[in-house]
Amino acid sequence: MLTEFAPQIWVSDGPNVSVIGFHYPTRMVVIQLADRGLLIWSPIGLTPELKQAVEALGPVAHIVAPNSLHHLAVPDWAAAFPKAKLHAAPGLAAKRHDIAFDTDLSNVPDPAWAGQIDQVVLGGNKITTELVFYHRQSATVLFTDVIQHFP
């Protein structure tokens, strides 16, 4: 369900999603922050097993939709973890009025992860605006759609 990628970082592969006739794999990242709270980056479809595995790591504090296409599972995660703060890529909140996002992401990290995770907005794409995250401790960079690899 969750595979440890680096210290305090786990990944989980989800089901394929269909977008305009193309099938794309999904993957999310879980990062345990210094306060032990979890940041869910690009959440995938939530199953009871995945929920249990995530809860075993700690409390879900942040749910991040890192671009304007990675939002399909956010409502399920928000319902399952109502205390979590919801973060949207620029422009996503206007697209998904049904999701009560707490913040719009920018080049400035949220205080909860400042000093642990850096972020930068990549604009100029006609399809989506994307945030790239850099986890300092593990030197891990997280991209969504600007870099894709299909085996």
PDB file of C-alpha atoms in Angstrom:
ATOM      1  CA  MET A   1       0.000   0.000   0.000  1.00  0.00           C
ATOM      2  CA  LEU A   2       2.701   2.504   1.069  1.00  0.00           C
ATOM      3  CA  THR A   3       6.326   2.078   0.039  1.00  0.00           C
ATOM      4  CA  GLU A   4       9.057   3.912   1.917  1.00  0.00           C
ATOM      5  CA  PHE A   5      10.948   6.028  -0.587  1.00  0.00           C
ATOM      6  CA  ALA A   6      13.249   7.952   1.770  1.00  0.00           C
ATOM      7  CA  PRO A   7      13.235   8.818   5.478  1.00  0.00           C
ATOM      8  CA  GLN A   8       9.799  10.315   6.273  1.00  0.00           C
ATOM      9  CA  ILE A   9       8.604   9.864   2.654  1.00  0.00           C
ATOM     10  CA  TRP A  10       6.285   7.154   1.326  1.00  0.00           C
ATOM     11  CA  VAL A  11       4.689   6.637  -2.082  1.00  0.00           C
ATOM     12  CA  SER A  12       1.540   4.812  -3.092  1.00  0.00           C
ATOM     13  CA  ASP A  13       0.334   3.941  -6.570  1.00  0.00           C
ATOM     14  CA  GLY A  14      -3.332   4.335  -7.310  1.00  0.00           C
ATOM     15  CA  PRO A  15      -5.685   3.341 -10.086  1.00  0.00           C
ATOM     16  CA  ASN A  16      -5.405   4.696 -13.603  1.00  0.00           C
ATOM     17  CA  VAL A  17      -7.611   7.671 -14.410  1.00  0.00           C
ATOM     18  CA  SER A  18      -9.041   8.507 -17.805  1.00  0.00           C
ATOM     19  CA  VAL A  19      -8.642  12.053 -19.108  1.00  0.00           C
ATOM     20  CA  ILE A  20      -9.896  12.899 -22.611  1.00  0.00           C
ATOM     21  CA  GLY A  21      -9.502   9.295 -23.677  1.00  0.00           C
ATOM     22  CA  PHE A  22      -6.009   8.742 -22.282  1.00  0.00           C
ATOM     23  CA  HIS A  23      -5.317   6.520 -19.285  1.00  0.00           C
ATOM     24  CA  TYR A  24      -2.828   7.835 -16.763  1.00  0.00           C
ATOM     25  CA  PRO A  25      -1.344   6.110 -13.722  1.00  0.00           C
ATOM     26  CA  THR A  26      -1.699   7.888 -10.389  1.00  0.00           C
ATOM     27  CA  ARG A  27       0.771   8.143  -7.533  1.00  0.00           C
ATOM     28  CA  MET A  28       0.770  10.087  -4.311  1.00  0.00           C
ATOM     29  CA  VAL A  29       3.442  10.968  -1.804  1.00  0.00           C
ATOM     30  CA  VAL A  30       3.148  11.096   1.976  1.00  0.00           C
ATOM     31  CA  ILE A  31       5.659  13.234   3.863  1.00  0.00           C
ATOM     32  CA  GLN A  32       5.957  13.217   7.627  1.00  0.00           C
ATOM     33  CA  LEU A  33       6.724  16.745   8.784  1.00  0.00           C
ATOM     34  CA  ALA A  34       8.864  17.680  11.802  1.00  0.00           C
ATOM     35  CA  ASP A  35       5.738  18.023  13.990  1.00  0.00           C
ATOM     36  CA  ARG A  36       4.824  14.394  13.025  1.00  0.00           C
ATOM     37  CA  GLY A  37       1.833  15.585  10.960  1.00  0.00           C
ATOM     38  CA  LEU A  38       1.469  14.182   7.464  1.00  0.00           C
ATOM     39  CA  LEU A  39       1.393  16.045   4.178  1.00  0.00           C
ATOM     40  CA  ILE A  40      -0.516  14.153   1.479  1.00  0.00           C
ATOM     41  CA  TRP A  41       0.803  15.280  -1.920  1.00  0.00           C
ATOM     42  CA  SER A  42      -1.377  14.595  -4.980  1.00  0.00           C
ATOM     43  CA  PRO A  43      -3.823  12.222  -3.257  1.00  0.00           C
ATOM     44  CA  ILE A  44      -4.947   9.103  -5.105  1.00  0.00           C
ATOM     45  CA  GLY A  45      -8.238   7.252  -4.732  1.00  0.00           C
ATOM     46  CA  LEU A  46      -8.799   6.552  -1.049  1.00  0.00           C
ATOM     47  CA  THR A  47      -9.487   2.971  -0.027  1.00  0.00           C
ATOM     48  CA  PRO A  48     -10.055   1.668   3.524  1.00  0.00           C
ATOM     49  CA  GLU A  49      -6.681  -0.088   3.354  1.00  0.00           C
ATOM     50  CA  LEU A  50      -4.839   3.036   2.256  1.00  0.00           C
ATOM     51  CA  LYS A  51      -6.580   5.117   4.908  1.00  0.00           C
ATOM     52  CA  GLN A  52      -5.503   2.649   7.592  1.00  0.00           C
ATOM     53  CA  ALA A  53      -1.902   2.585   6.320  1.00  0.00           C
ATOM     54  CA  VAL A  54      -1.704   6.384   6.288  1.00  0.00           C
ATOM     55  CA  GLU A  55      -3.252   6.712   9.754  1.00  0.00           C
ATOM     56  CA  ALA A  56      -0.603   4.315  11.092  1.00  0.00           C
ATOM     57  CA  LEU A  57       2.061   6.882  10.126  1.00  0.00           C
ATOM     58  CA  GLY A  58       0.474   9.816  11.939  1.00  0.00           C
ATOM     59  CA  PRO A  59      -2.262  12.430  11.698  1.00  0.00           C
ATOM     60  CA  VAL A  60      -3.079  13.841   8.269  1.00  0.00           C
ATOM     61  CA  ALA A  61      -2.490  17.576   8.599  1.00  0.00           C
ATOM     62  CA  HIS A  62      -2.235  18.765   4.967  1.00  0.00           C
ATOM     63  CA  ILE A  63      -3.722  17.635   1.660  1.00  0.00           C
ATOM     64  CA  VAL A  64      -2.016  19.183  -1.366  1.00  0.00           C
ATOM     65  CA  ALA A  65      -3.350  19.335  -4.928  1.00  0.00           C
ATOM     66  CA  PRO A  66      -0.047  20.313  -6.607  1.00  0.00           C
ATOM     67  CA  ASN A  67      -1.536  21.190  -9.986  1.00  0.00           C
ATOM     68  CA  SER A  68      -4.913  21.944 -11.492  1.00  0.00           C
ATOM     69  CA  LEU A  69      -5.361  18.370 -12.743  1.00  0.00           C
ATOM     70  CA  HIS A  70      -4.565  16.476  -9.527  1.00  0.00           C
ATOM     71  CA  HIS A  71      -7.787  17.100  -7.640  1.00  0.00           C
ATOM     72  CA  LEU A  72     -10.058  14.116  -8.333  1.00  0.00           C
ATOM     73  CA  ALA A  73      -9.462  12.382  -4.977  1.00  0.00           C
ATOM     74  CA  VAL A  74      -9.291  15.522  -2.819  1.00  0.00           C
ATOM     75  CA  PRO A  75     -12.986  15.460  -1.778  1.00  0.00           C
ATOM     76  CA  ASP A  76     -12.708  11.899  -0.435  1.00  0.00           C
ATOM     77  CA  TRP A  77      -9.541  12.733   1.497  1.00  0.00           C
ATOM     78  CA  ALA A  78     -11.083  15.934   2.862  1.00  0.00           C
ATOM     79  CA  ALA A  79     -14.120  13.997   4.084  1.00  0.00           C
ATOM     80  CA  ALA A  80     -11.958  11.292   5.664  1.00  0.00           C
ATOM     81  CA  PHE A  81      -9.616  13.804   7.328  1.00  0.00           C
ATOM     82  CA  PRO A  82     -11.746  16.876   8.113  1.00  0.00           C
ATOM     83  CA  LYS A  83      -9.061  18.486  10.311  1.00  0.00           C
ATOM     84  CA  ALA A  84      -6.555  18.533   7.438  1.00  0.00           C
ATOM     85  CA  LYS A  85      -5.785  21.823   5.736  1.00  0.00           C
ATOM     86  CA  LEU A  86      -6.502  21.756   1.970  1.00  0.00           C
ATOM     87  CA  HIS A  87      -3.975  23.424  -0.357  1.00  0.00           C
ATOM     88  CA  ALA A  88      -4.678  24.201  -4.026  1.00  0.00           C
ATOM     89  CA  ALA A  89      -2.411  24.949  -6.954  1.00  0.00           C
ATOM     90  CA  PRO A  90      -3.024  28.410  -8.421  1.00  0.00           C
ATOM     91  CA  GLY A  91      -6.341  28.484 -10.283  1.00  0.00           C
ATOM     92  CA  LEU A  92      -7.672  25.192  -8.932  1.00  0.00           C
ATOM     93  CA  ALA A  93     -10.023  26.688  -6.345  1.00  0.00           C
ATOM     94  CA  ALA A  94     -11.795  28.606  -9.124  1.00  0.00           C
ATOM     95  CA  LYS A  95     -12.172  25.357 -11.065  1.00  0.00           C
ATOM     96  CA  ARG A  96     -13.429  23.277  -8.122  1.00  0.00           C
ATOM     97  CA  HIS A  97     -15.976  25.402  -6.270  1.00  0.00           C
ATOM     98  CA  ASP A  98     -17.177  22.244  -4.521  1.00  0.00           C
ATOM     99  CA  ILE A  99     -13.910  21.915  -2.557  1.00  0.00           C
ATOM    100  CA  ALA A 100     -13.326  24.307   0.338  1.00  0.00           C
ATOM    101  CA  PHE A 101      -9.593  24.879  -0.111  1.00  0.00           C
ATOM    102  CA  ASP A 102      -7.895  26.666   2.782  1.00  0.00           C
ATOM    103  CA  THR A 103      -5.004  28.119   0.784  1.00  0.00           C
ATOM    104  CA  ASP A 104      -3.769  28.768  -2.712  1.00  0.00           C
ATOM    105  CA  LEU A 105      -0.181  27.620  -3.031  1.00  0.00           C
ATOM    106  CA  SER A 106       2.543  30.002  -4.174  1.00  0.00           C
ATOM    107  CA  ASN A 107       6.329  30.232  -4.182  1.00  0.00           C
ATOM    108  CA  VAL A 108       6.194  30.746  -0.403  1.00  0.00           C
ATOM    109  CA  PRO A 109       5.935  27.503   1.595  1.00  0.00           C
ATOM    110  CA  ASP A 110       3.191  27.116   4.179  1.00  0.00           C
ATOM    111  CA  PRO A 111       4.538  27.822   7.689  1.00  0.00           C
ATOM    112  CA  ALA A 112       3.832  24.169   8.613  1.00  0.00           C
ATOM    113  CA  TRP A 113       6.538  22.962   6.228  1.00  0.00           C
ATOM    114  CA  ALA A 114       8.723  26.041   5.708  1.00  0.00           C
ATOM    115  CA  GLY A 115      12.363  25.086   6.148  1.00  0.00           C
ATOM    116  CA  GLN A 116      11.546  21.445   5.389  1.00  0.00           C
ATOM    117  CA  ILE A 117      10.003  21.651   1.933  1.00  0.00           C
ATOM    118  CA  ASP A 118      10.689  24.318  -0.660  1.00  0.00           C
ATOM    119  CA  GLN A 119       8.274  24.951  -3.501  1.00  0.00           C
ATOM    120  CA  VAL A 120       8.090  26.855  -6.751  1.00  0.00           C
ATOM    121  CA  VAL A 121       5.220  27.565  -9.139  1.00  0.00           C
ATOM    122  CA  LEU A 122       5.828  26.487 -12.739  1.00  0.00           C
ATOM    123  CA  GLY A 123       3.562  28.472 -15.008  1.00  0.00           C
ATOM    124  CA  GLY A 124       3.360  28.951 -18.733  1.00  0.00           C
ATOM    125  CA  ASN A 125       1.694  25.638 -19.471  1.00  0.00           C
ATOM    126  CA  LYS A 126      -1.652  25.970 -21.271  1.00  0.00           C
ATOM    127  CA  ILE A 127      -3.011  22.863 -19.570  1.00  0.00           C
ATOM    128  CA  THR A 128      -2.034  23.314 -15.943  1.00  0.00           C
ATOM    129  CA  THR A 129      -0.062  25.331 -13.423  1.00  0.00           C
ATOM    130  CA  GLU A 130       2.133  23.098 -11.322  1.00  0.00           C
ATOM    131  CA  LEU A 131       4.020  23.383  -8.070  1.00  0.00           C
ATOM    132  CA  VAL A 132       7.321  21.586  -7.736  1.00  0.00           C
ATOM    133  CA  PHE A 133       8.237  20.568  -4.197  1.00  0.00           C
ATOM    134  CA  TYR A 134      11.735  19.909  -2.838  1.00  0.00           C
ATOM    135  CA  HIS A 135      12.096  17.925   0.386  1.00  0.00           C
ATOM    136  CA  ARG A 136      15.357  19.195   1.849  1.00  0.00           C
ATOM    137  CA  GLN A 137      16.211  16.317   4.191  1.00  0.00           C
ATOM    138  CA  SER A 138      16.050  13.653   1.490  1.00  0.00           C
ATOM    139  CA  ALA A 139      16.945  15.882  -1.490  1.00  0.00           C
ATOM    140  CA  THR A 140      13.781  14.630  -3.206  1.00  0.00           C
ATOM    141  CA  VAL A 141      12.066  16.702  -5.899  1.00  0.00           C
ATOM    142  CA  LEU A 142       8.362  16.098  -6.550  1.00  0.00           C
ATOM    143  CA  PHE A 143       6.895  16.853  -9.969  1.00  0.00           C
ATOM    144  CA  THR A 144       3.405  16.105 -11.228  1.00  0.00           C
ATOM    145  CA  ASP A 145       2.888  16.435 -14.989  1.00  0.00           C
ATOM    146  CA  VAL A 146       5.787  18.552 -16.195  1.00  0.00           C
ATOM    147  CA  ILE A 147       7.856  15.347 -16.135  1.00  0.00           C
ATOM    148  CA  GLN A 148       6.201  12.070 -17.037  1.00  0.00           C
ATOM    149  CA  HIS A 149       7.525   8.556 -17.442  1.00  0.00           C
ATOM    150  CA  PHE A 150       5.429   5.681 -18.715  1.00  0.00           C
ATOM    151  CA  PRO A 151       7.067   2.244 -18.591  1.00  0.00           C
TER     152      PRO A 151
END
